[in-house]
Coordinates of N, CA, C and O and ligand atoms in Angstrom, one line a residue:
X1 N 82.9 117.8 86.3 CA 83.0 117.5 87.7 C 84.4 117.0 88.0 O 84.9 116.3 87.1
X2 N 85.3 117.3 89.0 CA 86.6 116.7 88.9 C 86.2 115.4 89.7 O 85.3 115.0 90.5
X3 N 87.3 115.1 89.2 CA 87.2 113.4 89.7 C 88.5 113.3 90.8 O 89.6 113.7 90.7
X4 N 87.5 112.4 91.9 CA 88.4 112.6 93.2 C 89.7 111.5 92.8 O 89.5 110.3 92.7
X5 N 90.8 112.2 92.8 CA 92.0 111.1 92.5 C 92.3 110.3 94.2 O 91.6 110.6 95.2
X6 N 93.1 109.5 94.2 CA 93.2 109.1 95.5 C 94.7 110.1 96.0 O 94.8 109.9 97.2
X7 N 95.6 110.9 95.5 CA 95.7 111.9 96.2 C 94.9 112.9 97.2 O 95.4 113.4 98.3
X8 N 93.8 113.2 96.5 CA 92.4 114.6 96.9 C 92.1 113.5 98.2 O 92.5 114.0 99.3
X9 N 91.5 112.3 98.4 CA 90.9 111.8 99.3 C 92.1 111.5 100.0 O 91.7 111.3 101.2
X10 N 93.1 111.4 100.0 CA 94.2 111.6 101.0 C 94.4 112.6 101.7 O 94.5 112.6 102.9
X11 N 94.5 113.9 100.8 CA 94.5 115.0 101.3 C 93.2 115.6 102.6 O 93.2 116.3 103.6
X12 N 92.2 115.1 101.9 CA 90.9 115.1 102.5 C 90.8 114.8 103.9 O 90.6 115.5 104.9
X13 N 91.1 113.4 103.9 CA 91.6 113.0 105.6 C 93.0 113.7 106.4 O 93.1 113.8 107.6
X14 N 93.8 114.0 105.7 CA 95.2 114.8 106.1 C 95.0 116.5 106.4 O 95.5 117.3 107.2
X15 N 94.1 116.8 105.6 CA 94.5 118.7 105.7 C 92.8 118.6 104.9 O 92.6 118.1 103.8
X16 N 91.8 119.2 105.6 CA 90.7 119.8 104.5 C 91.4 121.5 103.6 O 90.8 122.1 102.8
X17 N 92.4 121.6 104.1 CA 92.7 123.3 103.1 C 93.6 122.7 102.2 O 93.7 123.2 101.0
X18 N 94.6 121.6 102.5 CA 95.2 121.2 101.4 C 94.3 120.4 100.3 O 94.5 120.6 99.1
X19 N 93.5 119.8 100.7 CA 92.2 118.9 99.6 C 91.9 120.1 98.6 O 92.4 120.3 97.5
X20 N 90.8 121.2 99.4 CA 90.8 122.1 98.5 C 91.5 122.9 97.5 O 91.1 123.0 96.4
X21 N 93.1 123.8 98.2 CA 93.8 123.7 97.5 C 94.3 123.1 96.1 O 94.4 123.8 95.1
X22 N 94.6 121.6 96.2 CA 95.1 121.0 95.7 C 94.0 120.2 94.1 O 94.4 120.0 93.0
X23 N 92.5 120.2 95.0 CA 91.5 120.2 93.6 C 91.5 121.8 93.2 O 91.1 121.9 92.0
X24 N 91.7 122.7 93.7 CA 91.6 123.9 92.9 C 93.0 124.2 92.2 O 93.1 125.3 91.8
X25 N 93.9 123.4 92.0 CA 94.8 123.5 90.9 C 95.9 124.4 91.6 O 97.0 124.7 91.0
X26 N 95.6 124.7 92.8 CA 97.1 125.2 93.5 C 97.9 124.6 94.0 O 97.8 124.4 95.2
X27 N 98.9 124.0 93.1 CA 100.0 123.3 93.5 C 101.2 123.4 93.4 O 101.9 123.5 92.4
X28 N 101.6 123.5 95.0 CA 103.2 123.6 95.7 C 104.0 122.5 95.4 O 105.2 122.6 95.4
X29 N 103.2 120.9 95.2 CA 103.9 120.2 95.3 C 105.2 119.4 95.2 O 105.4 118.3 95.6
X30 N 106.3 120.5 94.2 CA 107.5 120.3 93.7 C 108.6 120.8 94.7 O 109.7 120.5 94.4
X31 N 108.3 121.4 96.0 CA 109.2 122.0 96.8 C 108.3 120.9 97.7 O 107.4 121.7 97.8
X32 N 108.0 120.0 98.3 CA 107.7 118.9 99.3 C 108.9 118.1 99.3 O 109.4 117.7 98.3
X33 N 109.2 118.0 100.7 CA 110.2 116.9 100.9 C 109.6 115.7 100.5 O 110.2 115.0 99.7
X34 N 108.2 115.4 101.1 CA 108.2 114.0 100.7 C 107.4 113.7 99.7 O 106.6 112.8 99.8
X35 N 107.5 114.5 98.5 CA 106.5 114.6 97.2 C 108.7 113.7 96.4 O 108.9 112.8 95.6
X36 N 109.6 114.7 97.5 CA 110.5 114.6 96.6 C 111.3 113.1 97.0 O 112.3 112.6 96.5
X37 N 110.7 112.6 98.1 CA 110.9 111.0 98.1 C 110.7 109.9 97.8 O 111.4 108.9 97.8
X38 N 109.2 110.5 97.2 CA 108.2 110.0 97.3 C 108.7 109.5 95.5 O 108.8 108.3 95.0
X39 N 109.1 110.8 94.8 CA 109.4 110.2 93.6 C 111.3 109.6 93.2 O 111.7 109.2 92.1
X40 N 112.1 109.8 94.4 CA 112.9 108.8 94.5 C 112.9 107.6 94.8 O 113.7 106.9 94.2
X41 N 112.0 107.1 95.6 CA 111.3 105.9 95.7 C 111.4 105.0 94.3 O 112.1 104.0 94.0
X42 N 110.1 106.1 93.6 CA 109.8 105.7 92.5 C 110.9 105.0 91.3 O 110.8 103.9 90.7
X43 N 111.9 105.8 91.1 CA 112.9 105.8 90.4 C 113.5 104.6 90.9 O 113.2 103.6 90.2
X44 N 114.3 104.5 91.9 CA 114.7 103.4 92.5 C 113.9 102.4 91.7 O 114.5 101.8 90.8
X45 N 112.6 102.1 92.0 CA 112.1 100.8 91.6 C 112.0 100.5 90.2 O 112.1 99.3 89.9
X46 N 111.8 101.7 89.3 CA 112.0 101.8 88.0 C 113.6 101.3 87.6 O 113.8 100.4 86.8
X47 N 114.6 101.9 88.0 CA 116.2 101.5 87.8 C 116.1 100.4 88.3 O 117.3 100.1 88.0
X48 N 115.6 99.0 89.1 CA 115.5 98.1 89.7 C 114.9 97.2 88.3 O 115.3 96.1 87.9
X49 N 113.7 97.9 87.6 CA 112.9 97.6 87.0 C 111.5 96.7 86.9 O 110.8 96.0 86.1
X50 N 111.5 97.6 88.3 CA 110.5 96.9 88.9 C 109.2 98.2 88.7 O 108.9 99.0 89.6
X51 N 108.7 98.3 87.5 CA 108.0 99.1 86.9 C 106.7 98.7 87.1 O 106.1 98.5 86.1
X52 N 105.9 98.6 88.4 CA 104.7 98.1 88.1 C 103.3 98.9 88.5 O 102.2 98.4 88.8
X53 N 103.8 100.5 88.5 CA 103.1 101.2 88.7 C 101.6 101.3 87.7 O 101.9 101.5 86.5
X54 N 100.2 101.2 88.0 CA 99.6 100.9 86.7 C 98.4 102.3 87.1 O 98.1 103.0 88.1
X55 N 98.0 102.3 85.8 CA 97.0 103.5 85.8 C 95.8 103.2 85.2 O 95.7 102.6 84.2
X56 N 94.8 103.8 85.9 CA 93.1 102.8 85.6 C 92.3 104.1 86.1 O 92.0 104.5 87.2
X57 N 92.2 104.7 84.6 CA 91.3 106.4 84.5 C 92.5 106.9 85.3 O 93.6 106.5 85.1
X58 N 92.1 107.9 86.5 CA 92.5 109.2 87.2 C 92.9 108.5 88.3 O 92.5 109.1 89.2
X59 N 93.5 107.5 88.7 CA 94.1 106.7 89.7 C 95.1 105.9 89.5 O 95.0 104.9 88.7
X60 N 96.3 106.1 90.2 CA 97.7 105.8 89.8 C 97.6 104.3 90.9 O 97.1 104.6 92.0
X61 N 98.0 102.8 90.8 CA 97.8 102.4 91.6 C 99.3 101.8 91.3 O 99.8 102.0 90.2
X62 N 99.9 101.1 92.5 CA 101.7 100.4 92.8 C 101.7 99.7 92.2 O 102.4 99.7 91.2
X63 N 101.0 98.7 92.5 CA 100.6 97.1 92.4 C 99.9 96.6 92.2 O 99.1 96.7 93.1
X64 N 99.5 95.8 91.2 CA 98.9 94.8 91.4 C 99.2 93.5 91.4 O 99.6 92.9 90.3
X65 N 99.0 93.0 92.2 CA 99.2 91.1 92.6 C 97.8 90.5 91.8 O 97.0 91.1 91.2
X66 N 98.0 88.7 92.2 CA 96.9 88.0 91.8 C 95.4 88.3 93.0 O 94.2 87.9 92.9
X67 N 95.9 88.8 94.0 CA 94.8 89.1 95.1 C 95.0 90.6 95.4 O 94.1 91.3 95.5
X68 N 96.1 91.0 95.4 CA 96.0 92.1 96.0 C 96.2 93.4 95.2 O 96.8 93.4 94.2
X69 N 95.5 94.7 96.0 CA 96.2 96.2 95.1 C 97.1 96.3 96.4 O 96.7 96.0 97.5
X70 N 98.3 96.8 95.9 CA 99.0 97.3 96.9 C 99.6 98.6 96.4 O 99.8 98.9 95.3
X71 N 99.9 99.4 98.0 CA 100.1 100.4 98.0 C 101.2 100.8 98.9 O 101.1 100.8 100.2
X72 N 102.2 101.2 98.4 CA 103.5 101.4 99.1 C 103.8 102.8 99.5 O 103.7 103.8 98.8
X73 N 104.2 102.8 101.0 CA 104.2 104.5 101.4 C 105.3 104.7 101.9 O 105.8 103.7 102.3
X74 N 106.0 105.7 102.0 CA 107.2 106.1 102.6 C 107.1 106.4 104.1 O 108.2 106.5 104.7
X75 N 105.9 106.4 104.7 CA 105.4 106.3 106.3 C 104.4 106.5 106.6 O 103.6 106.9 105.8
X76 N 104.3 106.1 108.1 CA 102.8 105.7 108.7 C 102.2 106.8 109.4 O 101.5 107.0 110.4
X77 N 102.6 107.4 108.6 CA 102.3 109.0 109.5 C 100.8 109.3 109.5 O 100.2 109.7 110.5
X78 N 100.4 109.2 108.8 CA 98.7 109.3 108.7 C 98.0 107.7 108.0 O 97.5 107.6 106.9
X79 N 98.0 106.9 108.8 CA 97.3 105.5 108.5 C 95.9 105.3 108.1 O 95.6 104.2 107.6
X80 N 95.0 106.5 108.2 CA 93.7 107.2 108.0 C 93.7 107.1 106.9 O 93.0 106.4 106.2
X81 N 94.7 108.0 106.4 CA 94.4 108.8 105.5 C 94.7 107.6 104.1 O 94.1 107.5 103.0
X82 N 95.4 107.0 104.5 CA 96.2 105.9 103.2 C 95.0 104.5 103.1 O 94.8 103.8 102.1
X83 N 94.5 104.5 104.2 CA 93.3 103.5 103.9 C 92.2 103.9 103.4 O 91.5 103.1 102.8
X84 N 91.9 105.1 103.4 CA 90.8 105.7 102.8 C 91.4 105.7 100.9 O 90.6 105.4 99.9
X85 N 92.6 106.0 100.7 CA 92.9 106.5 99.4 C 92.7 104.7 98.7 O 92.2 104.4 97.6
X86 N 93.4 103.7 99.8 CA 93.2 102.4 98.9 C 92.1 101.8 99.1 O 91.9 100.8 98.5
X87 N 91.1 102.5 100.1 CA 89.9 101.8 99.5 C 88.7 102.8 97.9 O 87.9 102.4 97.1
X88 N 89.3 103.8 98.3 CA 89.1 104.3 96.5 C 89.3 103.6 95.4 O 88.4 103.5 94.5
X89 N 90.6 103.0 95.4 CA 91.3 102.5 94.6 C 90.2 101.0 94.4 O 89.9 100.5 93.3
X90 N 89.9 100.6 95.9 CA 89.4 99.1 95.6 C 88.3 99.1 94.8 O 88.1 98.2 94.0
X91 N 87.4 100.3 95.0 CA 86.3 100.7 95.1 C 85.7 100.9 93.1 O 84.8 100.5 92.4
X92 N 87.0 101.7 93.0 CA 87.2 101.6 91.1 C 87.8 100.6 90.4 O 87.8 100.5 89.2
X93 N 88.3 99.7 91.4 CA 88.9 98.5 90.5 C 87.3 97.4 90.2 O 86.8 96.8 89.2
X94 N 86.8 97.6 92.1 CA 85.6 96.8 91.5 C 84.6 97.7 90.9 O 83.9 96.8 90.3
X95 N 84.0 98.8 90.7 CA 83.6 99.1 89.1 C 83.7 98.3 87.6 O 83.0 98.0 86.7
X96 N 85.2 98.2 88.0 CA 85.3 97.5 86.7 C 85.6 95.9 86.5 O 86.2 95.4 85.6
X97 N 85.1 95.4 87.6 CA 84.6 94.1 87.7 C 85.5 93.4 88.4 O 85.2 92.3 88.8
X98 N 86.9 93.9 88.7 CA 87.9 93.7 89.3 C 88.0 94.0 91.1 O 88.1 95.0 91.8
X99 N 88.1 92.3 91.4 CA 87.9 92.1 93.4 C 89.4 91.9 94.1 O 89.9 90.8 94.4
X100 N 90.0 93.1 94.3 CA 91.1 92.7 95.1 C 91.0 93.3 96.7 O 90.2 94.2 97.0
X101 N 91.7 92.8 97.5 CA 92.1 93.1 98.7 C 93.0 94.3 98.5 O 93.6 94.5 97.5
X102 N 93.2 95.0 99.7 CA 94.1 95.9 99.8 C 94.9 95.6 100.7 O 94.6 95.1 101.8
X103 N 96.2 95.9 100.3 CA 97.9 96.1 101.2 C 98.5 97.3 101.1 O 98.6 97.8 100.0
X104 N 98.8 98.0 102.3 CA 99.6 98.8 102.8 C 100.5 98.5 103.0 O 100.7 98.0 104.2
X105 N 102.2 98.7 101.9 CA 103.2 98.3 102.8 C 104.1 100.0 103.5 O 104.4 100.8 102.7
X106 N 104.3 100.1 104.7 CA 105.1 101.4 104.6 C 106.8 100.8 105.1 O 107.3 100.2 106.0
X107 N 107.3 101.5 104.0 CA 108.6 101.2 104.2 C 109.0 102.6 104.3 O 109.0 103.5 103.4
X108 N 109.3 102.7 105.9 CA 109.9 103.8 106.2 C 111.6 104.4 106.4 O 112.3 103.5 106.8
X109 N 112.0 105.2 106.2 CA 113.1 106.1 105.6 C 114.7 105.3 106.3 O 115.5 105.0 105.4
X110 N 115.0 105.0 107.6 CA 116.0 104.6 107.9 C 116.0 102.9 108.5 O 117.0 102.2 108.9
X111 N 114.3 102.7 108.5 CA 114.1 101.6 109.2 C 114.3 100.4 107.8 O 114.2 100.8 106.7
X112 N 114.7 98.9 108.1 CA 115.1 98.2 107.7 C 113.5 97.4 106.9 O 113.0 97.2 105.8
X113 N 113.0 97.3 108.2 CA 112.2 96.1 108.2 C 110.6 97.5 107.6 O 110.7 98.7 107.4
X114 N 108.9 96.4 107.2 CA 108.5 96.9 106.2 C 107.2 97.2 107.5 O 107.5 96.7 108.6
X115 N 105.8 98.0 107.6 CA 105.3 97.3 108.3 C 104.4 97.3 107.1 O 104.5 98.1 106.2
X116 N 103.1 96.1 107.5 CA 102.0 95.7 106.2 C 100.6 95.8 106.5 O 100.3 94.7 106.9
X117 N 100.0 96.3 106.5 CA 98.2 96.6 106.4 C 97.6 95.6 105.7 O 98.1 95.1 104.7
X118 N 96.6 95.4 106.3 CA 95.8 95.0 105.0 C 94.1 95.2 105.2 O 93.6 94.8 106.2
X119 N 93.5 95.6 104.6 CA 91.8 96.1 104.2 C 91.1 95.7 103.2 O 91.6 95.5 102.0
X120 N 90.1 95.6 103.5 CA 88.9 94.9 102.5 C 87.9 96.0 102.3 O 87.7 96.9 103.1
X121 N 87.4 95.8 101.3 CA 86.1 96.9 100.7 C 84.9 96.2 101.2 O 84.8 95.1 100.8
X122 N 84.1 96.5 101.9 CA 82.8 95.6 102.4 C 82.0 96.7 102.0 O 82.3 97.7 101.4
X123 N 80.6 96.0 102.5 CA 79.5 96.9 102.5 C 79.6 98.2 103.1 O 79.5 99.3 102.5
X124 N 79.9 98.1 104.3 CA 80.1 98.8 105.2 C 80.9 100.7 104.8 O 80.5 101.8 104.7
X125 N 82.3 100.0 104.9 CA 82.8 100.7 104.2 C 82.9 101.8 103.2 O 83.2 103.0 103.1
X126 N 82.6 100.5 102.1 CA 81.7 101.5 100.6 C 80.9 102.2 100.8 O 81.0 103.1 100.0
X127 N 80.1 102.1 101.5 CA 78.8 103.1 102.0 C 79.8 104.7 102.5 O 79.8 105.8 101.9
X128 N 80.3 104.2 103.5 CA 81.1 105.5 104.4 C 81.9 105.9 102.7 O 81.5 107.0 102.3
X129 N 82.6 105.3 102.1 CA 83.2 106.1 101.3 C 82.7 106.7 100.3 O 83.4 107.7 99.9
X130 N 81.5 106.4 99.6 CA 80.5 107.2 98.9 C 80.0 108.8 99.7 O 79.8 109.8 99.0
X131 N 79.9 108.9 101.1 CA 79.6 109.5 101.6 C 80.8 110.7 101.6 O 80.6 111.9 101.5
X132 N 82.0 110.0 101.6 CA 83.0 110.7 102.0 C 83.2 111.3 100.6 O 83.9 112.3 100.6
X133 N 82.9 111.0 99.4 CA 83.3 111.3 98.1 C 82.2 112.4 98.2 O 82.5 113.6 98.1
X134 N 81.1 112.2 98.5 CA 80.0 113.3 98.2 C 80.3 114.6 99.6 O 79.6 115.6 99.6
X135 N 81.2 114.4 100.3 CA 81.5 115.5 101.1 C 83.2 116.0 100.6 O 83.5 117.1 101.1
X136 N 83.9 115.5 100.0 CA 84.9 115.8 99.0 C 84.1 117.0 98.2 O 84.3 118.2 98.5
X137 N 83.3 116.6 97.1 CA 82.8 117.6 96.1 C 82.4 118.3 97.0 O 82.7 119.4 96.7
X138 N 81.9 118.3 98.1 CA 81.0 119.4 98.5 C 82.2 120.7 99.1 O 82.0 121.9 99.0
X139 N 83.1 120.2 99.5 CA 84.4 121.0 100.2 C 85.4 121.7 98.9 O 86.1 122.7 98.9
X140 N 85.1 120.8 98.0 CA 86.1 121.6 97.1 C 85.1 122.6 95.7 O 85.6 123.2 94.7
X141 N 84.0 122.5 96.0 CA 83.3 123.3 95.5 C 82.9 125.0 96.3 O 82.0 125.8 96.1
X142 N 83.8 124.8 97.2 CA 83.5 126.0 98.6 C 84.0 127.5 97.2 O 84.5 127.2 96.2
X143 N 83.8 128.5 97.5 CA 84.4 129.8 96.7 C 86.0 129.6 97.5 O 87.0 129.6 96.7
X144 N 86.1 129.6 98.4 CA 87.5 129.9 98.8 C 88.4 128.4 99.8 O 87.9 127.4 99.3
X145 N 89.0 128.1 100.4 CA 89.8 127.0 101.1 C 89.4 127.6 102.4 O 89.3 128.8 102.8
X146 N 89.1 126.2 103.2 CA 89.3 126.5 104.7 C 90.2 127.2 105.0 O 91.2 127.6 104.3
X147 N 89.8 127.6 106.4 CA 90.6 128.5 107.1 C 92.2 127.5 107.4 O 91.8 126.4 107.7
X148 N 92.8 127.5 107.4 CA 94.7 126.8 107.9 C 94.8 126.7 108.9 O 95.2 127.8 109.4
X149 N 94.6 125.8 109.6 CA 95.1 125.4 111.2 C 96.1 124.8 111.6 O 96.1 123.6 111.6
X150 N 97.4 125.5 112.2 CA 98.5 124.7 112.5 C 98.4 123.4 113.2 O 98.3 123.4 114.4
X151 N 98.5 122.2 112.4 CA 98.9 121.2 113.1 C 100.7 121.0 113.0 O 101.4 121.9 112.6
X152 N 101.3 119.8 113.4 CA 102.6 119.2 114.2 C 102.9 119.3 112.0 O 103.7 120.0 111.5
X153 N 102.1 118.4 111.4 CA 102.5 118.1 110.3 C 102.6 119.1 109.2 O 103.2 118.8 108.2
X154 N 102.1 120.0 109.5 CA 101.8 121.0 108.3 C 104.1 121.5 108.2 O 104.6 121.7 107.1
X155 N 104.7 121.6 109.0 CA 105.9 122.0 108.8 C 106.5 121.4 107.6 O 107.2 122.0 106.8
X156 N 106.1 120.0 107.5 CA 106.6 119.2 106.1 C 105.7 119.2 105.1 O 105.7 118.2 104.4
X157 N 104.6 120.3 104.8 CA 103.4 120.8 103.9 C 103.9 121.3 102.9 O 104.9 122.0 103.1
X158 N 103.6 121.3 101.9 CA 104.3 122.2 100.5 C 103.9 123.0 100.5 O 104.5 124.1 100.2
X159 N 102.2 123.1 101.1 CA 101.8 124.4 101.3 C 102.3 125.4 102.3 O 101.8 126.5 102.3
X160 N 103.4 125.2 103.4 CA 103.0 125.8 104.5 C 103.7 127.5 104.5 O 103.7 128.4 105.3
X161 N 104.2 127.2 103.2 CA 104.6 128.6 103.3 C 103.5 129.7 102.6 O 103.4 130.9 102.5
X162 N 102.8 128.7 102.0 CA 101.3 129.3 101.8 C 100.4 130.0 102.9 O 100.1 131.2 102.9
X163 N 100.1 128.9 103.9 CA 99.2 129.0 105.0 C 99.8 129.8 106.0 O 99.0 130.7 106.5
X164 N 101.2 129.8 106.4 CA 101.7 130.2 107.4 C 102.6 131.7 107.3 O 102.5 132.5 108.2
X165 N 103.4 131.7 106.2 CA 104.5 132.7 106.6 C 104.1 133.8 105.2 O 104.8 134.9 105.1
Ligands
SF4_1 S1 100.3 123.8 105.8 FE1 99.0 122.7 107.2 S2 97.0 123.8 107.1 FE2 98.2 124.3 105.3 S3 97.6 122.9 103.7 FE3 99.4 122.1 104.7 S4 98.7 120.7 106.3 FE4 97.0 122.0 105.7

């Protein structure tokens, strides 16, 4: 069974043809602008040496604090979609007995200042996101990927010269 990373459930809320896609192992993602930020970012913090990216099974997580998982984005462009991926994250941490809060910081591209989220895993929630995991498998187990519907965002898509041209 694949295991939904918190990329897939990102994608999930962002693009249902990129989700599928992207669990069926077709990946553009080396020609993305912000795949290729996303891993200058990374570097930066690493040459900083602020290496504190940690990995727990099939989920890459930024941070971890004494309270918090945090999760750092390059923008706020889909806010949906990035709370759903860190409450995955919370969701597998407490599997393994481990209770943090979640932080969103998006430090975006020319702006100075940071802005900060913050989310809790409740009952509530957990419930919706099991649901949402069991409608994941069900979408990426389809024979073929949704149909591609131009939205505003797909122009900065790795896929879009997939879907589009
Ligand atoms: S180009 Fe648009 S429709 Fe295609 S995968 Fe990307 S976001 Fe989805």
């Amino acid at each position: 069974m694949t295991q939904i990373t918190g990329t897939l459930i990102n994608y999930y809320f962002h693009c249902k043809t990129q989700c599928w896609l992207h669990a069926n192992r077709i990946n553009l993602e080396d020609n993305s602008e912000d795949v290729r930020i996303g891993k200058v970012l990374h570097e930066i913090n690493e040459e900083k040496g602020k290496k504190t990216e940690i990995s727990i099974d099939n989920i890459k997580i930024d941070k971890l604090t004494k309270d918090y998982l945090v999760e750092v984005k390059k923008s706020d462009s889909d806010p949906e979609a990035v709370k759903w991926q860190v409450l995955l994250y919370l969701y597998k941490l407490k599997q393994k007995g481990v209770l943090k809060k979640g932080k969103i910081e998006f430090i975006e591209k020319r702006k100075q200042r940071k802005k900060v989220h913050f989310i809790e895993l409740d009952e509530v929630n957990e419930k919706e996101l099991l649901e949402v995991l069991a409608n994941i498998r069900e979408l990426i187990d389809l024979p073929k990927p949704p149909e591609a519907k131009f939205e505003n965002h797909c122009k900065k898509c790795a896929y879009y010269e997939y879907c589009f041209i």
